[in-house]
Amino acid sequence: MFKSIFSWIILFASFFILPSDAFSQINFKGQVGLSNDRTTSSFSAFTNVRYNFKDRVSLGVDFSIRRPFDRLTREVIQKPNTLIYGVGGEYYLNKNKLKGYLGFSFNFFTPGEYLRGDQSGEQIWNFALNPRVGLQYQLNKQFSVFAESGYQRVYFDMGSVPELNSNIWDFIGVGLIYKM
């Protein structure tokens, strides 16, 4: 909970130190996607807030919710909804209407929840690194659509249990961007 409050404080404080035209550089991104590990698939919904730096770099905060299910039985797994939040950004490879980009994010999973749940019931934190590649198409001055694919390396209990660390391939995500 402390980390969540801290993230909001940083976001709020940033509005007072950004230049006067800063609000015109803020993007809101909404996305849905599908990810997989060895035995589990997950539907995810994301909300990202990004600040653009010189049309090539964007940085900001990420919030998402993941609902996993077992691919073999199609049953929703124990502790189904996992909240994920962190920081991330993108580097755009060009400035055309159709842009390619490279993305990266650092995410924290909510305590005690991972794709299959914490069987011991202890409160734990999971950390993930998530590089991505994507394409973004600008519809007009305010709206863009995008599609991306990425890889995620999850460190279970902050990496203290190496044998439980996991690799997840996020097959694809699609979404809409609104620029203020």
Short mmCIF file of C-alpha atoms in Angstrom, two decimals:
data_model
loop_
_atom_site.label_atom_id
_atom_site.label_comp_id
_atom_site.label_asym_id
_atom_site.label_seq_id
_atom_site.Cartn_x
_atom_site.Cartn_y
_atom_site.Cartn_z
CA MET A 1 0.00 0.00 0.00
CA PHE A 2 2.88 2.36 0.82
CA LYS A 3 4.35 1.90 -2.66
CA SER A 4 1.01 2.70 -4.27
CA ILE A 5 0.61 5.90 -2.25
CA PHE A 6 4.22 6.85 -3.01
CA SER A 7 3.58 6.45 -6.77
CA TRP A 8 0.59 8.79 -6.60
CA ILE A 9 2.58 11.38 -4.62
CA ILE A 10 5.32 11.38 -7.26
CA LEU A 11 2.76 11.75 -10.06
CA PHE A 12 0.99 14.61 -8.23
CA ALA A 13 4.26 16.40 -7.41
CA SER A 14 5.44 16.14 -11.01
CA PHE A 15 2.62 18.44 -12.13
CA PHE A 16 4.20 21.30 -10.15
CA ILE A 17 7.72 20.89 -11.58
CA LEU A 18 6.83 20.32 -15.24
CA PRO A 19 6.86 23.21 -17.76
CA SER A 20 3.70 25.28 -18.30
CA ASP A 21 2.77 23.39 -21.50
CA ALA A 22 3.30 20.03 -19.79
CA PHE A 23 -0.34 19.00 -19.86
CA SER A 24 -0.33 19.03 -23.67
CA GLN A 25 2.39 16.35 -23.55
CA ILE A 26 0.46 13.90 -21.35
CA ASN A 27 -1.00 10.73 -22.88
CA PHE A 28 -3.50 8.29 -21.39
CA LYS A 29 -3.24 4.74 -22.72
CA GLY A 30 -5.81 1.99 -22.35
CA GLN A 31 -4.97 -1.56 -23.40
CA VAL A 32 -6.22 -5.14 -23.27
CA GLY A 33 -3.98 -8.14 -23.83
CA LEU A 34 -3.27 -11.84 -23.44
CA SER A 35 -0.19 -13.38 -21.81
CA ASN A 36 1.04 -16.94 -21.27
CA ASP A 37 3.56 -18.90 -19.25
CA ARG A 38 4.02 -22.69 -19.33
CA THR A 39 0.55 -23.66 -18.07
CA THR A 40 -1.33 -20.42 -17.47
CA SER A 41 -2.93 -17.80 -19.69
CA SER A 42 -4.05 -14.38 -18.46
CA PHE A 43 -6.33 -11.67 -19.77
CA SER A 44 -5.03 -8.23 -18.81
CA ALA A 45 -6.35 -4.68 -18.86
CA PHE A 46 -3.88 -1.78 -18.60
CA THR A 47 -4.04 1.94 -17.95
CA ASN A 48 -0.87 3.96 -18.49
CA VAL A 49 -0.16 7.67 -18.05
CA ARG A 50 2.77 8.94 -20.12
CA TYR A 51 4.63 12.25 -20.46
CA ASN A 52 6.23 12.85 -23.88
CA PHE A 53 9.76 14.22 -24.14
CA LYS A 54 10.59 15.70 -27.60
CA ASP A 55 8.33 13.31 -29.55
CA ARG A 56 10.71 10.37 -29.15
CA VAL A 57 10.61 9.37 -25.48
CA SER A 58 7.67 8.91 -23.11
CA LEU A 59 7.84 8.06 -19.40
CA GLY A 60 5.16 7.48 -16.81
CA VAL A 61 3.24 5.15 -14.53
CA ASP A 62 1.43 1.86 -15.25
CA PHE A 63 -1.61 0.25 -13.63
CA SER A 64 -3.11 -3.06 -14.72
CA ILE A 65 -5.27 -5.94 -13.62
CA ARG A 66 -4.64 -9.54 -14.66
CA ARG A 67 -7.13 -12.42 -14.55
CA PRO A 68 -5.37 -15.79 -14.98
CA PHE A 69 -6.88 -19.14 -15.92
CA ASP A 70 -5.46 -22.63 -16.41
CA ARG A 71 -5.10 -23.40 -20.13
CA LEU A 72 -5.71 -27.13 -19.61
CA THR A 73 -8.89 -26.95 -17.51
CA ARG A 74 -10.01 -23.43 -18.53
CA GLU A 75 -10.73 -22.77 -14.85
CA VAL A 76 -10.00 -19.43 -13.24
CA ILE A 77 -7.12 -19.80 -10.81
CA GLN A 78 -7.23 -19.08 -7.06
CA LYS A 79 -6.87 -15.35 -6.28
CA PRO A 80 -7.90 -14.55 -9.83
CA ASN A 81 -7.44 -10.78 -10.01
CA THR A 82 -3.85 -9.60 -9.70
CA LEU A 83 -3.20 -5.85 -9.50
CA ILE A 84 0.05 -4.71 -11.08
CA TYR A 85 1.58 -1.25 -11.05
CA GLY A 86 4.92 0.28 -11.87
CA VAL A 87 6.79 2.70 -14.09
CA GLY A 88 7.54 2.45 -17.78
CA GLY A 89 8.20 4.22 -21.02
CA GLU A 90 8.67 4.03 -24.76
CA TYR A 91 11.28 5.14 -27.28
CA TYR A 92 9.77 5.96 -30.68
CA LEU A 93 11.87 5.01 -33.70
CA ASN A 94 10.35 7.65 -36.02
CA LYS A 95 7.93 10.61 -36.06
CA ASN A 96 5.53 9.48 -38.82
CA LYS A 97 1.82 8.77 -38.37
CA LEU A 98 2.78 5.10 -38.16
CA LYS A 99 5.47 4.81 -35.47
CA GLY A 100 7.48 1.86 -34.31
CA TYR A 101 8.59 1.86 -30.68
CA LEU A 102 10.56 -0.01 -28.05
CA GLY A 103 9.06 -0.11 -24.55
CA PHE A 104 10.20 -1.16 -21.10
CA SER A 105 8.53 -1.29 -17.69
CA PHE A 106 9.26 -2.26 -14.09
CA ASN A 107 6.17 -3.69 -12.39
CA PHE A 108 5.21 -4.73 -8.85
CA PHE A 109 2.51 -7.34 -8.22
CA THR A 110 0.17 -6.95 -5.27
CA PRO A 111 1.17 -8.78 -2.05
CA GLY A 112 0.53 -12.49 -1.89
CA GLU A 113 -0.65 -12.83 -5.47
CA TYR A 114 1.05 -14.41 -8.43
CA LEU A 115 -0.37 -16.33 -11.39
CA ARG A 116 -1.09 -19.41 -9.28
CA GLY A 117 -1.35 -17.62 -5.95
CA ASP A 118 0.88 -17.89 -2.91
CA GLN A 119 0.13 -21.35 -1.50
CA SER A 120 1.68 -20.60 1.90
CA GLY A 121 -0.54 -17.56 2.50
CA GLU A 122 2.45 -15.33 3.33
CA GLN A 123 2.44 -11.73 2.18
CA ILE A 124 4.95 -11.42 -0.65
CA TRP A 125 5.89 -8.95 -3.37
CA ASN A 126 6.63 -9.98 -6.94
CA PHE A 127 8.70 -7.88 -9.33
CA ALA A 128 8.71 -8.05 -13.13
CA LEU A 129 10.80 -6.64 -15.98
CA ASN A 130 8.88 -6.21 -19.22
CA PRO A 131 10.54 -5.20 -22.54
CA ARG A 132 8.10 -4.62 -25.44
CA VAL A 133 7.97 -3.73 -29.14
CA GLY A 134 5.01 -2.12 -30.83
CA LEU A 135 3.42 -0.09 -33.60
CA GLN A 136 1.36 3.05 -33.05
CA TYR A 137 -0.84 4.77 -35.65
CA GLN A 138 -1.98 8.37 -35.15
CA LEU A 139 -5.65 8.83 -36.08
CA ASN A 140 -5.74 12.59 -35.38
CA LYS A 141 -4.17 15.11 -32.99
CA GLN A 142 -5.73 13.51 -29.92
CA PHE A 143 -6.18 9.80 -30.64
CA SER A 144 -3.86 6.97 -31.66
CA VAL A 145 -4.21 3.20 -31.74
CA PHE A 146 -1.43 0.72 -31.03
CA ALA A 147 -0.53 -2.95 -30.90
CA GLU A 148 2.42 -4.41 -29.01
CA SER A 149 4.05 -7.64 -27.99
CA GLY A 150 6.46 -8.25 -25.15
CA TYR A 151 8.31 -10.54 -22.81
CA GLN A 152 8.14 -10.54 -19.02
CA ARG A 153 10.62 -11.87 -16.48
CA VAL A 154 8.90 -12.30 -13.09
CA TYR A 155 10.93 -12.43 -9.87
CA PHE A 156 8.81 -14.28 -7.32
CA ASP A 157 9.01 -12.79 -3.80
CA MET A 158 11.48 -10.17 -5.10
CA GLY A 159 13.77 -12.92 -6.42
CA SER A 160 14.30 -14.65 -3.06
CA VAL A 161 12.98 -17.97 -4.45
CA PRO A 162 14.93 -18.40 -7.73
CA GLU A 163 13.27 -21.69 -8.70
CA LEU A 164 9.87 -19.93 -8.80
CA ASN A 165 10.99 -17.12 -11.11
CA SER A 166 9.06 -17.26 -14.35
CA ASN A 167 9.22 -16.17 -17.98
CA ILE A 168 5.98 -14.92 -19.52
CA TRP A 169 5.39 -14.11 -23.16
CA ASP A 170 2.79 -11.39 -23.60
CA PHE A 171 1.50 -12.43 -27.00
CA ILE A 172 -0.23 -9.24 -27.96
CA GLY A 173 -1.91 -6.18 -26.57
CA VAL A 174 -4.02 -3.64 -28.43
CA GLY A 175 -5.21 -0.28 -27.22
CA LEU A 176 -6.12 3.37 -27.63
CA ILE A 177 -4.12 6.50 -26.69
CA TYR A 178 -5.67 9.86 -25.80
CA LYS A 179 -3.40 12.93 -25.84
CA MET A 180 -4.48 15.93 -23.79
#
